[in-house]
């Protein structure tokens, strides 16, 4: 019996390498496209829905919903084999079916604001993007019913605009940035400037349409309460493709009041910020006062200092707001000239930094400036002392590369009245406020931004004594891969709990239970998805069968066997 010689081993390696290339790219691409074509009886619609790297529009479609510079296709990011912009739910069913057959991952994109770019890239390629840009219809029911169906590809701005056209006295408690897609925003929770009065967006969802891993189209009744619970704050990308939400619209006054007040350290900002922590979550729930901290020029001597900005929405008039503030928060020194009354829809522009612009700007999906961006988050349950605040000011001033802005969002009100297990969003009673950290740069190059990312990580570490512990909580809609990532789909419950407990708290275990029930083979997965128990995408999931590869492997094995016998 002989040992196989070196030339035979080299031949085997060469054959495996050749067939790997042949079957992993071109064959997969062509067979996947052939599969998709079977789901498009009207051949003319294929060119409107399917984009491949060979298509001249591929790059522009890929880039169209990317909001952060570092995820653009011009950088060495993984690119999708195919982009699908479905017109019908059957197109999504086809994408799911063909992806399962060919071992592809699906990334679903609505607005493209995922902080880690997971709606546009995958580090577990090959993958396809299902871009819901054509799923944007908004149907407002009879105003007496005060509900609406919103397709998942619509933006928050489009939703606000549609509601205002129907009624000036209806609104919805979602976020501030108009270009954010409702698909991801709602499924991750959806905090906004009316959340102290009405809760988060997920608290006001009453139905949904979802396509599961088997291609079934389900509503609340057919999907069951467990799955309906999971997608309202647990991230829809772990469970299926959500195509539409039915939401409860809520009453707003014809005119609301907004204000934006600035105080720097020379204007007693330390005392005011310290007091804000005690007031902001207990004041009238119709009032939400957000706090922003940035470096700025001093009002006294022009030197760089820390500036606190207090930005508020009050669901009422100035005449009611002023005495309320005088009783509850006189330290701010709010006066009538600080305040402006306007329609609710106008307030959405004001709070988004677009005051005075035409309302139709809300329909513009791409108006926001693109930048390199990194965000992180925390929750706070105990007020930070004045000594602690002064330490933060010192850090902000001595290490400007670590932080552009800190945003503090108050809780209390309706947010505290909802049980922490009512939805997967667990940040309820006992939470004083959340903190959002952000760094960004415009046209300064990726190397500069990489330094900022290292800086924000250091700042986040510095904040450890002041925020929640065991676990240190975070907000899913401010996704942060620094918290941990899936190991190519093989993630165990223990591994996923590292970030899962931070996002979902006590609800993580139930989310895993739902995932195991509805998607046990882990078809819908990403770098921070909910794992099923006892399964993974690689050991139990969908695989791509390559007959050619199998045949050549068998030939190689046969050659080895013959050589050994000789």
XYZ file of C-alpha atoms in Angstrom:
566
model
C 0.000 0.000 0.000
C 1.349 3.441 -0.971
C 1.031 6.876 0.523
C -0.542 9.320 -1.976
C 2.237 11.295 -3.673
C 2.592 15.071 -3.601
C 1.513 15.560 -7.208
C -1.765 13.788 -6.513
C -2.418 15.971 -3.489
C -1.684 19.101 -5.537
C -4.022 17.858 -8.255
C -6.790 17.354 -5.695
C -6.273 20.801 -4.202
C -6.297 22.399 -7.666
C -9.501 20.598 -8.627
C -11.203 21.665 -5.402
C -10.087 25.263 -5.889
C -11.305 25.378 -9.476
C -14.667 23.871 -8.723
C -15.119 26.074 -5.661
C -14.743 29.171 -7.815
C -16.945 27.779 -10.532
C -19.773 26.819 -8.234
C -19.648 29.659 -5.708
C -20.018 32.624 -8.013
C -21.248 32.177 -11.553
C -23.235 28.993 -10.982
C -24.863 30.311 -7.832
C -25.630 33.600 -9.542
C -27.204 32.030 -12.606
C -29.153 29.344 -10.785
C -30.444 31.872 -8.283
C -31.632 34.156 -11.082
C -33.260 31.243 -12.866
C -35.088 30.382 -9.662
C -36.282 33.977 -9.251
C -37.542 34.119 -12.823
C -39.999 31.316 -12.043
C -41.674 33.652 -9.542
C -42.162 36.431 -12.100
C -44.812 35.343 -14.587
C -44.590 38.765 -16.203
C -41.064 38.800 -17.640
C -41.224 42.569 -18.162
C -41.321 43.158 -14.418
C -38.000 41.384 -13.811
C -35.937 44.342 -14.999
C -37.848 46.619 -12.599
C -37.267 44.399 -9.607
C -33.981 42.489 -9.934
C -30.555 44.141 -10.064
C -27.271 42.273 -10.405
C -23.668 43.576 -10.623
C -24.019 43.288 -14.399
C -26.835 45.829 -14.360
C -25.857 49.472 -14.927
C -28.252 50.555 -12.139
C -26.903 48.108 -9.560
C -24.495 50.507 -7.820
C -26.993 53.366 -7.647
C -29.739 51.104 -6.278
C -27.333 49.641 -3.716
C -26.256 53.116 -2.608
C -29.726 54.677 -2.686
C -30.648 53.864 0.923
C -27.201 53.862 2.523
C -27.050 56.712 5.019
C -23.506 56.301 6.360
C -20.367 56.808 4.338
C -18.508 53.774 5.656
C -21.100 51.398 4.203
C -20.974 52.694 0.641
C -20.086 50.198 -2.126
C -16.974 52.267 -2.915
C -15.451 50.854 0.278
C -14.362 47.200 0.520
C -17.706 46.074 1.925
C -19.369 42.792 0.967
C -21.851 43.364 -1.837
C -25.091 41.501 -2.469
C -25.281 38.988 -5.262
C -28.683 40.415 -6.162
C -30.815 43.370 -5.070
C -34.568 42.776 -5.215
C -36.979 45.713 -5.064
C -40.291 43.827 -4.880
C -43.520 45.228 -6.186
C -45.676 42.446 -4.751
C -45.546 40.199 -1.713
C -45.183 37.249 -4.103
C -41.810 38.693 -5.167
C -40.683 38.527 -1.529
C -41.968 34.969 -1.280
C -39.888 34.134 -4.338
C -36.791 35.728 -2.844
C -37.212 33.668 0.326
C -37.801 30.431 -1.547
C -34.827 30.870 -3.882
C -32.536 32.038 -1.085
C -33.347 28.895 0.873
C -32.636 26.688 -2.126
C -29.285 28.317 -2.852
C -27.914 28.939 0.637
C -28.286 32.710 0.437
C -28.904 35.134 3.260
C -31.542 37.851 3.027
C -31.055 41.397 4.267
C -34.232 43.482 4.389
C -33.953 47.245 3.936
C -36.577 49.916 4.501
C -34.863 53.232 5.269
C -31.248 52.094 5.453
C -30.440 53.716 8.810
C -29.159 50.605 10.564
C -26.220 51.904 12.614
C -24.030 48.976 11.586
C -25.218 48.815 7.981
C -26.740 45.362 8.393
C -29.615 46.151 6.043
C -27.126 46.695 3.198
C -24.126 44.471 3.934
C -23.479 41.039 5.372
C -20.297 39.599 6.781
C -21.774 36.149 6.230
C -21.976 36.291 2.406
C -23.364 35.338 -0.058
C -26.469 37.419 0.449
C -29.254 39.301 -1.302
C -30.952 42.559 -0.371
C -34.727 42.819 -0.363
C -35.218 46.583 -0.581
C -38.775 47.611 0.313
C -38.542 50.968 -1.441
C -41.690 50.109 -3.445
C -43.628 49.076 -0.320
C -44.496 52.604 0.779
C -48.262 52.953 0.660
C -49.989 54.510 3.662
C -53.721 54.022 4.078
C -55.387 56.155 6.730
C -58.652 54.593 7.851
C -61.725 56.618 8.562
C -60.683 59.328 11.000
C -63.262 58.113 13.517
C -61.381 54.809 13.652
C -57.989 56.540 13.857
C -55.902 53.690 12.490
C -53.636 53.324 9.489
C -51.875 50.623 7.474
C -48.282 51.622 6.771
C -46.104 49.563 4.486
C -42.670 48.847 5.925
C -40.720 50.722 3.249
C -42.342 54.062 4.087
C -40.313 56.587 6.048
C -41.337 58.323 9.250
C -41.520 61.577 7.295
C -43.880 60.061 4.735
C -46.057 58.735 7.550
C -46.246 62.093 9.337
C -47.065 63.822 6.049
C -49.855 61.358 5.215
C -51.427 61.670 8.663
C -51.382 65.473 8.511
C -53.120 65.460 5.123
C -55.903 63.390 6.651
C -56.236 65.262 9.944
C -54.337 68.065 11.728
C -55.312 66.594 15.110
C -53.865 63.102 14.725
C -50.270 61.981 15.179
C -48.096 59.003 15.964
C -45.307 58.611 18.563
C -42.321 57.713 16.402
C -38.834 59.163 15.952
C -37.480 62.531 14.864
C -35.424 61.762 11.737
C -37.825 61.813 8.737
C -35.740 59.532 6.489
C -35.783 56.575 8.889
C -37.817 53.657 7.526
C -40.742 52.486 9.624
C -39.865 48.813 9.048
C -36.797 48.804 11.256
C -37.827 51.684 13.508
C -41.100 50.100 14.632
C -39.695 46.594 15.006
C -36.893 47.919 17.233
C -39.226 49.892 19.519
C -39.445 53.424 18.181
C -38.869 56.160 20.810
C -39.997 59.660 19.881
C -40.938 63.091 21.161
C -44.466 61.985 22.192
C -43.315 58.798 23.924
C -43.787 60.106 27.460
C -47.440 60.695 26.615
C -48.171 57.746 24.314
C -45.340 55.244 24.698
C -43.082 54.045 21.907
C -44.223 53.196 18.392
C -44.310 49.470 19.211
C -46.837 50.135 22.002
C -49.268 51.460 19.387
C -49.067 48.730 16.743
C -52.274 46.716 16.479
C -51.602 44.411 13.523
C -48.918 43.504 10.998
C -48.289 41.532 7.825
C -45.293 39.210 7.888
C -43.843 36.654 5.483
C -42.138 33.826 7.351
C -39.308 31.467 6.381
C -41.814 29.149 4.693
C -43.186 31.951 2.549
C -46.480 32.167 4.416
C -48.167 35.581 4.568
C -49.581 36.125 8.028
C -51.388 38.778 10.010
C -51.734 39.085 13.774
C -54.434 36.438 13.976
C -52.626 33.841 11.880
C -49.116 34.472 13.248
C -50.284 34.244 16.858
C -49.670 36.526 19.800
C -46.160 35.250 20.555
C -44.773 36.227 17.162
C -46.780 39.450 17.104
C -45.251 40.265 20.494
C -41.713 39.490 19.279
C -41.707 41.772 16.237
C -42.791 44.831 18.258
C -39.402 45.639 19.760
C -37.488 42.407 19.180
C -36.321 43.269 15.682
C -38.307 41.932 12.750
C -35.207 40.748 10.865
C -34.910 37.702 13.150
C -38.396 36.431 12.366
C -39.399 37.236 8.801
C -40.060 40.022 6.338
C -42.567 42.511 7.714
C -44.373 44.149 4.827
C -46.844 46.388 6.674
C -47.931 47.630 10.096
C -51.345 48.649 11.310
C -50.966 51.463 13.818
C -53.214 53.324 16.233
C -53.207 57.039 15.509
C -53.432 59.307 18.525
C -54.935 62.741 19.237
C -52.770 65.854 19.207
C -53.861 69.470 19.682
C -54.089 71.703 16.633
C -51.207 73.714 18.059
C -48.322 72.456 20.165
C -45.426 74.323 21.763
C -41.732 73.812 21.085
C -38.623 75.384 22.552
C -34.855 75.133 22.274
C -32.856 76.678 25.115
C -29.036 76.774 25.384
C -27.042 76.963 28.597
C -23.258 76.601 28.875
C -21.096 75.979 31.918
C -20.764 79.705 32.505
C -24.567 79.908 32.626
C -24.882 77.347 35.394
C -25.359 74.349 33.079
C -24.080 71.903 35.710
C -26.845 72.799 38.151
C -29.518 72.817 35.416
C -28.479 69.465 33.947
C -28.318 67.943 37.408
C -31.851 69.161 38.135
C -33.102 67.992 34.713
C -32.399 64.402 35.764
C -34.909 64.676 38.616
C -37.550 66.626 36.701
C -37.677 65.354 33.123
C -39.231 61.964 33.915
C -41.770 63.241 36.467
C -43.073 66.403 34.832
C -46.414 66.421 32.981
C -46.220 63.561 30.468
C -47.444 65.835 27.682
C -44.028 67.512 27.910
C -40.822 65.854 26.726
C -37.544 67.758 27.203
C -34.546 66.246 25.496
C -31.026 67.277 26.497
C -28.026 67.546 24.157
C -24.435 68.074 25.291
C -21.819 69.437 22.889
C -18.653 71.510 22.908
C -19.273 75.148 21.961
C -17.958 78.681 22.370
C -18.610 80.196 25.770
C -21.247 82.904 25.993
C -18.898 84.805 28.304
C -15.383 84.742 26.838
C -15.645 82.761 23.595
C -13.498 79.891 24.839
C -14.479 76.286 24.201
C -16.858 75.006 26.883
C -19.668 72.481 27.266
C -23.102 73.592 26.100
C -26.375 71.994 27.162
C -29.312 72.290 24.746
C -32.837 71.660 26.036
C -35.183 70.764 23.176
C -38.854 70.218 23.981
C -42.271 69.354 22.618
C -45.343 70.171 24.694
C -48.779 68.971 23.626
C -50.441 72.222 24.590
C -50.124 76.002 24.445
C -47.565 78.451 25.794
C -49.946 79.810 28.391
C -50.185 76.377 29.989
C -46.540 75.457 29.539
C -44.964 78.504 31.214
C -46.585 78.078 34.657
C -45.899 74.343 34.447
C -42.192 75.002 33.872
C -42.104 77.654 36.589
C -43.486 75.166 39.104
C -41.445 72.139 38.061
C -38.245 73.365 36.435
C -37.605 77.035 37.269
C -33.834 76.431 37.079
C -34.036 76.471 33.276
C -35.406 80.010 33.282
C -37.808 79.450 30.390
C -39.526 82.622 29.145
C -42.220 83.254 26.570
C -39.766 84.403 23.915
C -38.083 80.969 24.047
C -41.321 79.260 23.005
C -43.152 78.912 19.708
C -46.636 77.609 19.054
C -47.160 75.753 15.772
C -49.152 72.923 14.257
C -48.113 69.427 15.227
C -46.900 68.617 11.706
C -44.783 71.788 11.714
C -43.261 70.668 15.005
C -41.944 67.507 13.326
C -39.941 69.746 10.979
C -38.754 71.946 13.850
C -37.519 68.976 15.875
C -35.777 67.508 12.832
C -33.824 70.719 12.279
C -35.885 71.750 9.252
C -37.918 74.585 10.707
C -39.465 76.790 8.027
C -39.033 74.302 5.194
C -42.038 73.227 3.115
C -43.954 70.229 4.424
C -43.147 68.243 1.298
C -39.534 67.953 2.507
C -40.903 65.118 4.636
C -41.386 63.138 1.429
C -37.731 63.449 0.463
C -36.092 60.134 1.373
C -32.507 61.257 0.759
C -32.230 64.844 1.997
C -30.022 64.082 5.014
C -26.287 64.682 4.655
C -24.168 61.566 4.444
C -21.300 61.201 6.886
C -19.121 58.667 8.584
C -21.081 57.839 11.724
C -20.842 55.681 14.840
C -23.400 55.605 17.650
C -23.684 53.839 21.001
C -26.261 53.896 23.789
C -26.856 53.534 27.528
C -29.660 53.721 30.067
C -29.552 55.480 33.429
C -31.538 54.578 36.554
C -29.766 56.743 39.146
C -29.068 60.478 38.699
C -25.455 61.362 38.010
C -24.048 63.538 40.796
C -22.716 67.027 40.144
C -19.226 65.641 40.723
C -19.904 63.000 38.103
C -21.201 65.612 35.653
C -18.068 67.693 36.140
C -15.977 64.614 35.325
C -17.958 64.214 32.110
C -17.400 67.900 31.208
C -13.673 67.435 31.792
C -13.595 64.373 29.548
C -15.545 66.117 26.776
C -13.176 69.091 26.806
C -9.910 67.177 27.110
C -10.744 64.484 24.530
C -12.717 66.145 21.700
C -11.938 63.240 19.346
C -14.037 60.908 21.505
C -17.420 62.571 21.285
C -19.373 64.926 19.015
C -22.651 64.818 20.895
C -24.447 63.199 23.813
C -28.245 63.039 23.670
C -30.285 62.390 26.827
C -33.892 61.241 26.309
C -36.206 61.223 29.358
C -38.502 58.372 30.297
C -41.358 58.258 32.795
C -44.988 58.961 31.940
C -46.578 56.344 29.710
C -43.196 54.652 29.207
C -43.203 53.671 32.882
C -46.836 52.600 32.913
C -46.306 49.779 30.400
C -44.961 46.499 31.781
C -41.350 45.642 30.850
C -42.611 42.389 29.324
C -45.540 43.860 27.377
C -43.213 44.160 24.382
C -39.571 43.058 23.977
C -38.522 46.678 24.690
C -37.737 46.364 28.439
C -36.713 49.908 29.388
C -39.702 50.913 31.446
C -40.349 51.777 35.112
C -37.171 52.776 36.903
C -35.454 54.117 33.794
C -34.665 57.826 34.168
C -33.323 58.434 30.683
C -31.321 56.967 27.832
C -28.032 58.289 26.489
C -27.094 58.290 22.829
C -23.430 58.874 22.002
C -22.400 59.905 18.505
C -19.300 60.708 16.499
C -19.300 61.681 12.843
C -17.165 63.335 10.221
C -17.877 64.860 6.811
C -15.372 64.377 3.972
C -12.483 63.821 6.335
C -11.564 60.302 5.286
C -12.003 56.899 6.810
C -8.717 56.991 8.714
C -9.903 60.002 10.730
C -13.211 58.275 11.389
C -11.480 55.084 12.534
C -9.760 57.184 15.193
C -13.125 58.582 16.256
C -14.552 55.072 16.567
C -11.721 54.121 18.900
C -12.415 57.346 20.779
C -16.147 56.744 21.287
C -15.345 53.281 22.595
C -13.045 54.819 25.182
C -15.706 57.367 26.139
C -18.314 54.619 26.440
C -15.969 52.757 28.788
C -15.431 55.949 30.791
C -19.215 56.227 31.339
C -19.455 52.786 32.967
C -19.878 54.041 36.571
C -22.853 56.230 35.662
C -25.124 53.831 33.751
C -27.008 50.566 34.202
C -25.128 47.438 35.222
C -25.694 43.681 35.092
C -26.557 44.049 32.300
C -25.413 47.363 30.905
C -28.487 48.085 28.797
C -28.589 49.313 25.201
C -31.240 50.281 22.614
C -31.690 47.969 19.636
C -32.414 50.841 17.257
C -28.953 52.192 18.084
C -27.415 48.892 17.062
C -23.853 48.386 18.239
C -21.780 45.404 17.084
C -19.249 46.204 19.801
C -21.658 44.380 22.123
C -20.990 41.082 20.328
C -21.772 39.315 17.071
C -23.083 36.015 15.785
C -20.416 33.506 14.873
C -21.458 32.932 11.241
C -24.860 31.675 12.315
C -23.543 29.174 14.868
C -24.262 31.363 17.862
C -25.471 29.630 20.993
C -27.968 30.986 23.489
C -25.111 31.753 25.863
C -23.179 33.720 23.255
C -26.219 35.650 22.026
C -27.251 36.507 25.578
C -24.151 38.722 25.806
C -25.863 41.336 23.673
C -29.417 39.961 23.888
C -29.761 40.711 27.590
C -28.497 44.257 27.001
C -31.084 44.966 24.321
C -34.029 42.960 25.682
C -33.426 42.262 29.376
C -35.803 39.658 30.780
C -37.501 39.376 27.373
C -34.511 37.762 25.645
C -35.407 34.246 26.748
C -38.948 34.574 25.388
C -37.610 35.938 22.089
C -35.404 32.857 21.753
C -38.436 30.669 22.440
C -40.430 32.417 19.699
C -37.523 32.195 17.263
C -37.133 28.468 17.921
C -40.812 27.945 17.223
C -41.176 30.019 14.051
C -37.717 29.728 12.432
C -35.938 26.716 13.983
C -33.460 26.421 11.095
C -32.397 30.051 11.525
C -33.006 31.216 7.975
C -33.534 34.827 9.041
C -30.319 35.803 10.727
C -27.754 38.565 10.930
C -24.784 39.525 13.062
C -27.016 40.210 16.073
C -30.154 38.211 15.382
C -32.088 36.105 17.874
C -30.837 32.488 17.715
C -33.017 29.377 17.949
C -32.233 26.936 20.715
C -30.397 23.820 19.589
C -29.806 24.901 16.023
C -27.760 27.076 13.734
C -27.823 28.134 10.129
C -24.778 26.038 9.293
C -25.488 22.793 11.097
C -29.252 22.695 10.592
C -29.945 25.413 8.071
C -30.446 25.691 4.374
C -27.565 24.625 2.165
C -26.610 25.066 -1.427
C -26.315 21.706 -3.146
C -23.641 21.684 -5.840
C -23.827 18.465 -7.878
C -20.596 19.302 -9.714
C -18.723 19.774 -6.469
C -20.088 16.517 -5.120
C -19.095 14.662 -8.290
C -15.519 15.961 -8.340
C -15.099 15.263 -4.629
C -16.177 11.686 -5.283
C -13.661 11.441 -8.146
C -10.873 12.725 -5.910
C -11.789 10.240 -3.209
C -11.781 7.471 -5.812
C -8.298 8.508 -7.041
C -6.997 8.458 -3.487
C -8.470 5.022 -2.925
C -6.904 3.663 -6.130
C -3.504 5.132 -5.251
C -3.659 3.603 -1.796
C -4.501 0.182 -3.218
C -1.694 0.358 -5.772
